[in-house]
Amino acid sequence: MAITDNVDPTAKPYLERISGLSSQYDHDLETAKPYEYSVLLEDEDIYAEATAAHHSCYYRFSYPDSGQPGLVLNMPKGA
C-alpha cells in the first residue's frame, strides 16, 4: 500500500490504520489495458501504475507534494 505518512511502522495506531491495506478509488479514474493498469488511490491522493514484463512487474507511484512518501509491503512469512 502506498502511503504519505511519516510513521513508525511498529506503532500500534499505525498497524491498526493499515490493517485493511486498501484505499478508495473511482472506476472512472482507473485504466485497465493488457500490460497496463493505473488508478488514483483517493485516500492518499497517490497515482499508482503497474505493467508486466516477461518475468517481472514494474510499479510506479506518484505522490502528492505534501506528506512523506512511503510504501508498505505485505510479504508472506518466509518470502
GROMACS .gro file of N, CA, C and O in nm:
model
  316
    1MET      N    1   0.085  -0.117   0.000
    1MET     CA    2   0.000   0.000   0.000
    1MET      C    3   0.089   0.122   0.000
    1MET      O    4   0.181   0.134   0.080
    2ALA      N    5   0.064   0.215  -0.087
    2ALA     CA    6   0.138   0.340  -0.091
    2ALA      C    7   0.079   0.433   0.015
    2ALA      O    8  -0.042   0.440   0.033
    3ILE      N    9   0.166   0.502   0.086
    3ILE     CA   10   0.122   0.591   0.194
    3ILE      C   11   0.194   0.725   0.183
    3ILE      O   12   0.295   0.737   0.115
    4THR      N   13   0.142   0.826   0.254
    4THR     CA   14   0.206   0.957   0.259
    4THR      C   15   0.231   1.001   0.402
    4THR      O   16   0.239   1.118   0.431
    5ASP      N   17   0.245   0.907   0.493
    5ASP     CA   18   0.269   0.938   0.634
    5ASP      C   19   0.415   0.916   0.670
    5ASP      O   20   0.481   0.828   0.616
    6ASN      N   21   0.465   0.996   0.762
    6ASN     CA   22   0.596   0.972   0.821
    6ASN      C   23   0.567   0.906   0.955
    6ASN      O   24   0.538   0.972   1.052
    7VAL      N   25   0.572   0.773   0.959
    7VAL     CA   26   0.524   0.699   1.076
    7VAL      C   27   0.623   0.591   1.118
    7VAL      O   28   0.710   0.551   1.041
    8ASP      N   29   0.605   0.546   1.241
    8ASP     CA   30   0.679   0.430   1.291
    8ASP      C   31   0.596   0.306   1.257
    8ASP      O   32   0.487   0.288   1.310
    9PRO      N   33   0.644   0.219   1.168
    9PRO     CA   34   0.563   0.104   1.126
    9PRO      C   35   0.538   0.002   1.236
    9PRO      O   36   0.459  -0.089   1.217
   10THR      N   37   0.604   0.016   1.350
   10THR     CA   38   0.581  -0.078   1.460
   10THR      C   39   0.482  -0.023   1.562
   10THR      O   40   0.445  -0.093   1.655
   11ALA      N   41   0.439   0.102   1.547
   11ALA     CA   42   0.346   0.163   1.643
   11ALA      C   43   0.206   0.108   1.622
   11ALA      O   44   0.159   0.094   1.510
   12LYS      N   45   0.138   0.077   1.732
   12LYS     CA   46   0.006   0.014   1.725
   12LYS      C   47  -0.097   0.096   1.646
   12LYS      O   48  -0.167   0.040   1.563
   13PRO      N   49  -0.112   0.229   1.669
   13PRO     CA   50  -0.212   0.301   1.589
   13PRO      C   51  -0.186   0.291   1.439
   13PRO      O   52  -0.278   0.282   1.360
   14TYR      N   53  -0.059   0.289   1.401
   14TYR     CA   54  -0.025   0.276   1.259
   14TYR      C   55  -0.066   0.138   1.208
   14TYR      O   56  -0.125   0.126   1.101
   15LEU      N   57  -0.037   0.034   1.283
   15LEU     CA   58  -0.073  -0.101   1.242
   15LEU      C   59  -0.223  -0.118   1.228
   15LEU      O   60  -0.271  -0.185   1.138
   16GLU      N   61  -0.299  -0.053   1.316
   16GLU     CA   62  -0.445  -0.061   1.306
   16GLU      C   63  -0.493   0.013   1.181
   16GLU      O   64  -0.584  -0.032   1.113
   17ARG      N   65  -0.430   0.125   1.148
   17ARG     CA   66  -0.473   0.204   1.032
   17ARG      C   67  -0.448   0.130   0.901
   17ARG      O   68  -0.528   0.138   0.809
   18ILE      N   69  -0.341   0.055   0.890
   18ILE     CA   70  -0.311  -0.013   0.765
   18ILE      C   71  -0.362  -0.157   0.762
   18ILE      O   72  -0.335  -0.229   0.667
   19SER      N   73  -0.435  -0.198   0.863
   19SER     CA   74  -0.478  -0.338   0.870
   19SER      C   75  -0.559  -0.378   0.747
   19SER      O   76  -0.554  -0.493   0.704
   20GLY      N   77  -0.633  -0.286   0.687
   20GLY     CA   78  -0.709  -0.318   0.568
   20GLY      C   79  -0.628  -0.314   0.440
   20GLY      O   80  -0.666  -0.371   0.340
   21LEU      N   81  -0.514  -0.246   0.443
   21LEU     CA   82  -0.427  -0.233   0.325
   21LEU      C   83  -0.506  -0.201   0.199
   21LEU      O   84  -0.497  -0.268   0.097
   22SER      N   85  -0.586  -0.095   0.207
   22SER     CA   86  -0.667  -0.059   0.092
   22SER      C   87  -0.688   0.092   0.087
   22SER      O   88  -0.659   0.163   0.183
   23SER      N   89  -0.738   0.139  -0.025
   23SER     CA   90  -0.768   0.280  -0.044
   23SER      C   91  -0.892   0.290  -0.133
   23SER      O   92  -0.917   0.203  -0.217
   24GLN      N   93  -0.968   0.395  -0.115
   24GLN     CA   94  -1.083   0.419  -0.202
   24GLN      C   95  -1.034   0.457  -0.341
   24GLN      O   96  -0.930   0.519  -0.356
   25TYR      N   97  -1.109   0.416  -0.445
   25TYR     CA   98  -1.079   0.459  -0.581
   25TYR      C   99  -1.208   0.461  -0.662
   25TYR      O  100  -1.307   0.397  -0.627
   26ASP      N  101  -1.206   0.537  -0.768
   26ASP     CA  102  -1.321   0.553  -0.856
   26ASP      C  103  -1.289   0.482  -0.988
   26ASP      O  104  -1.185   0.507  -1.049
   27HIS      N  105  -1.377   0.396  -1.033
   27HIS     CA  106  -1.353   0.323  -1.158
   27HIS      C  107  -1.341   0.418  -1.278
   27HIS      O  108  -1.280   0.384  -1.378
   28ASP      N  109  -1.398   0.538  -1.266
   28ASP     CA  110  -1.385   0.637  -1.373
   28ASP      C  111  -1.242   0.689  -1.384
   28ASP      O  112  -1.204   0.743  -1.488
   29LEU      N  113  -1.163   0.676  -1.277
   29LEU     CA  114  -1.024   0.722  -1.276
   29LEU      C  115  -0.927   0.604  -1.287
   29LEU      O  116  -0.809   0.618  -1.255
   30GLU      N  117  -0.975   0.492  -1.332
   30GLU     CA  118  -0.897   0.369  -1.343
   30GLU      C  119  -0.878   0.335  -1.491
   30GLU      O  120  -0.969   0.352  -1.571
   31THR      N  121  -0.758   0.291  -1.527
   31THR     CA  122  -0.729   0.246  -1.663
   31THR      C  123  -0.680   0.103  -1.656
   31THR      O  124  -0.586   0.073  -1.584
   32ALA      N  125  -0.744   0.015  -1.731
   32ALA     CA  126  -0.703  -0.126  -1.735
   32ALA      C  127  -0.695  -0.171  -1.880
   32ALA      O  128  -0.796  -0.174  -1.950
   33LYS      N  129  -0.574  -0.200  -1.923
   33LYS     CA  130  -0.548  -0.248  -2.059
   33LYS      C  131  -0.452  -0.366  -2.048
   33LYS      O  132  -0.387  -0.382  -1.945
   34PRO      N  133  -0.440  -0.447  -2.152
   34PRO     CA  134  -0.338  -0.553  -2.147
   34PRO      C  135  -0.201  -0.492  -2.119
   34PRO      O  136  -0.160  -0.397  -2.186
   35TYR      N  137  -0.135  -0.541  -2.020
   35TYR     CA  138   0.000  -0.499  -1.981
   35TYR      C  139   0.007  -0.359  -1.922
   35TYR      O  140   0.116  -0.303  -1.909
   36GLU      N  141  -0.104  -0.299  -1.886
   36GLU     CA  142  -0.103  -0.164  -1.829
   36GLU      C  143  -0.221  -0.147  -1.735
   36GLU      O  144  -0.335  -0.177  -1.770
   37TYR      N  145  -0.195  -0.096  -1.615
   37TYR     CA  146  -0.300  -0.067  -1.519
   37TYR      C  147  -0.262   0.060  -1.444
   37TYR      O  148  -0.146   0.078  -1.407
   38SER      N  149  -0.358   0.149  -1.423
   38SER     CA  150  -0.333   0.268  -1.342
   38SER      C  151  -0.461   0.309  -1.271
   38SER      O  152  -0.571   0.283  -1.318
   39VAL      N  153  -0.442   0.373  -1.156
   39VAL     CA  154  -0.557   0.415  -1.076
   39VAL      C  155  -0.512   0.525  -0.979
   39VAL      O  156  -0.396   0.528  -0.937
   40LEU      N  157  -0.604   0.614  -0.945
   40LEU     CA  158  -0.579   0.714  -0.842
   40LEU      C  159  -0.628   0.658  -0.709
   40LEU      O  160  -0.746   0.626  -0.695
   41LEU      N  161  -0.537   0.643  -0.613
   41LEU     CA  162  -0.573   0.598  -0.478
   41LEU      C  163  -0.618   0.722  -0.402
   41LEU      O  164  -0.538   0.803  -0.359
   42GLU      N  165  -0.748   0.736  -0.389
   42GLU     CA  166  -0.807   0.862  -0.342
   42GLU      C  167  -0.777   0.894  -0.196
   42GLU      O  168  -0.764   1.012  -0.161
   43ASP      N  169  -0.766   0.795  -0.109
   43ASP     CA  170  -0.743   0.822   0.034
   43ASP      C  171  -0.613   0.897   0.057
   43ASP      O  172  -0.603   0.978   0.148
   44GLU      N  173  -0.511   0.867  -0.022
   44GLU     CA  174  -0.380   0.928  -0.005
   44GLU      C  175  -0.343   1.020  -0.122
   44GLU      O  176  -0.235   1.077  -0.123
   45ASP      N  177  -0.429   1.032  -0.222
   45ASP     CA  178  -0.403   1.112  -0.342
   45ASP      C  179  -0.274   1.066  -0.412
   45ASP      O  180  -0.188   1.145  -0.447
   46ILE      N  181  -0.264   0.936  -0.431
   46ILE     CA  182  -0.146   0.875  -0.494
   46ILE      C  183  -0.190   0.809  -0.625
   46ILE      O  184  -0.288   0.736  -0.629
   47TYR      N  185  -0.115   0.836  -0.731
   47TYR     CA  186  -0.141   0.776  -0.861
   47TYR      C  187  -0.053   0.651  -0.873
   47TYR      O  188   0.069   0.661  -0.864
   48ALA      N  189  -0.114   0.535  -0.889
   48ALA     CA  190  -0.041   0.408  -0.896
   48ALA      C  191  -0.050   0.351  -1.037
   48ALA      O  192  -0.158   0.350  -1.098
   49GLU      N  193   0.065   0.302  -1.087
   49GLU     CA  194   0.070   0.242  -1.220
   49GLU      C  195   0.143   0.109  -1.211
   49GLU      O  196   0.235   0.094  -1.131
   50ALA      N  197   0.104   0.015  -1.295
   50ALA     CA  198   0.170  -0.116  -1.299
   50ALA      C  199   0.173  -0.166  -1.443
   50ALA      O  200   0.081  -0.141  -1.521
   51THR      N  201   0.281  -0.236  -1.475
   51THR     CA  202   0.293  -0.300  -1.605
   51THR      C  203   0.371  -0.430  -1.588
   51THR      O  204   0.448  -0.443  -1.493
   52ALA      N  205   0.348  -0.524  -1.676
   52ALA     CA  206   0.411  -0.655  -1.664
   52ALA      C  207   0.520  -0.673  -1.769
   52ALA      O  208   0.511  -0.620  -1.879
   53ALA      N  209   0.621  -0.748  -1.731
   53ALA     CA  210   0.726  -0.791  -1.823
   53ALA      C  211   0.726  -0.944  -1.821
   53ALA      O  212   0.645  -1.006  -1.753
   54HIS      N  213   0.819  -1.004  -1.892
   54HIS     CA  214   0.820  -1.149  -1.906
   54HIS      C  215   0.828  -1.221  -1.770
   54HIS      O  216   0.752  -1.314  -1.745
   55HIS      N  217   0.918  -1.180  -1.683
   55HIS     CA  218   0.935  -1.244  -1.552
   55HIS      C  219   0.927  -1.145  -1.437
   55HIS      O  220   0.982  -1.170  -1.330
   56SER      N  221   0.862  -1.032  -1.457
   56SER     CA  222   0.858  -0.931  -1.351
   56SER      C  223   0.738  -0.839  -1.370
   56SER      O  224   0.665  -0.848  -1.468
   57CYS      N  225   0.723  -0.752  -1.273
   57CYS     CA  226   0.619  -0.650  -1.279
   57CYS      C  227   0.682  -0.519  -1.233
   57CYS      O  228   0.762  -0.517  -1.140
   58TYR      N  229   0.650  -0.411  -1.300
   58TYR     CA  230   0.703  -0.280  -1.265
   58TYR      C  231   0.590  -0.194  -1.209
   58TYR      O  232   0.480  -0.193  -1.265
   59TYR      N  233   0.620  -0.124  -1.100
   59TYR     CA  234   0.524  -0.034  -1.038
   59TYR      C  235   0.581   0.107  -1.035
   59TYR      O  236   0.701   0.125  -1.021
   60ARG      N  237   0.493   0.206  -1.046
   60ARG     CA  238   0.534   0.345  -1.029
   60ARG      C  239   0.425   0.414  -0.947
   60ARG      O  240   0.306   0.401  -0.977
   61PHE      N  241   0.467   0.487  -0.845
   61PHE     CA  242   0.375   0.561  -0.760
   61PHE      C  243   0.410   0.708  -0.768
   61PHE      O  244   0.526   0.746  -0.748
   62SER      N  245   0.311   0.792  -0.795
   62SER     CA  246   0.329   0.937  -0.799
   62SER      C  247   0.260   0.995  -0.677
   62SER      O  248   0.137   0.985  -0.663
   63TYR      N  249   0.340   1.054  -0.588
   63TYR     CA  250   0.291   1.105  -0.461
   63TYR      C  251   0.262   1.254  -0.469
   63TYR      O  252   0.326   1.326  -0.547
   64PRO      N  253   0.171   1.304  -0.384
   64PRO     CA  254   0.148   1.449  -0.379
   64PRO      C  255   0.271   1.519  -0.321
   64PRO      O  256   0.355   1.456  -0.257
   65ASP      N  257   0.282   1.649  -0.344
   65ASP     CA  258   0.396   1.725  -0.293
   65ASP      C  259   0.401   1.728  -0.140
   65ASP      O  260   0.507   1.737  -0.081
   66SER      N  261   0.285   1.723  -0.076
   66SER     CA  262   0.282   1.723   0.071
   66SER      C  263   0.290   1.581   0.124
   66SER      O  264   0.259   1.485   0.053
   67GLY      N  265   0.332   1.566   0.247
   67GLY     CA  266   0.340   1.434   0.309
   67GLY      C  267   0.473   1.366   0.283
   67GLY      O  268   0.556   1.412   0.205
   68GLN      N  269   0.493   1.255   0.351
   68GLN     CA  270   0.615   1.175   0.340
   68GLN      C  271   0.583   1.050   0.259
   68GLN      O  272   0.506   0.966   0.304
   69PRO      N  273   0.640   1.035   0.138
   69PRO     CA  274   0.608   0.916   0.059
   69PRO      C  275   0.661   0.788   0.123
   69PRO      O  276   0.766   0.787   0.187
   70GLY      N  277   0.586   0.681   0.108
   70GLY     CA  278   0.628   0.552   0.163
   70GLY      C  279   0.552   0.440   0.095
   70GLY      O  280   0.459   0.463   0.018
   71LEU      N  281   0.593   0.319   0.124
   71LEU     CA  282   0.532   0.201   0.065
   71LEU      C  283   0.532   0.091   0.169
   71LEU      O  284   0.634   0.064   0.231
   72VAL      N  285   0.417   0.027   0.191
   72VAL     CA  286   0.406  -0.084   0.284
   72VAL      C  287   0.391  -0.212   0.202
   72VAL      O  288   0.301  -0.223   0.119
   73LEU      N  289   0.483  -0.307   0.221
   73LEU     CA  290   0.477  -0.434   0.151
   73LEU      C  291   0.426  -0.541   0.247
   73LEU      O  292   0.480  -0.556   0.357
   74ASN      N  293   0.326  -0.613   0.209
   74ASN     CA  294   0.269  -0.720   0.289
   74ASN      C  295   0.327  -0.852   0.236
   74ASN      O  296   0.275  -0.912   0.144
   75MET      N  297   0.439  -0.892   0.294
   75MET     CA  298   0.511  -1.010   0.247
   75MET      C  299   0.473  -1.132   0.331
   75MET      O  300   0.470  -1.124   0.454
   76PRO      N  301   0.445  -1.244   0.268
   76PRO     CA  302   0.415  -1.365   0.344
   76PRO      C  303   0.541  -1.412   0.419
   76PRO      O  304   0.652  -1.388   0.376
   77LYS      N  305   0.517  -1.478   0.530
   77LYS     CA  306   0.629  -1.528   0.610
   77LYS      C  307   0.713  -1.626   0.527
   77LYS      O  308   0.659  -1.712   0.459
   78GLY      N  309   0.845  -1.606   0.530
   78GLY     CA  310   0.934  -1.692   0.456
   78GLY      C  311   0.962  -1.648   0.314
   78GLY      O  312   1.033  -1.712   0.240
   79ALA      N  313   0.902  -1.533   0.275
   79ALA     CA  314   0.923  -1.485   0.137
   79ALA      C  315   1.060  -1.422   0.122
   79ALA      O  316   1.121  -1.374   0.208
   0.00000   0.00000   0.00000
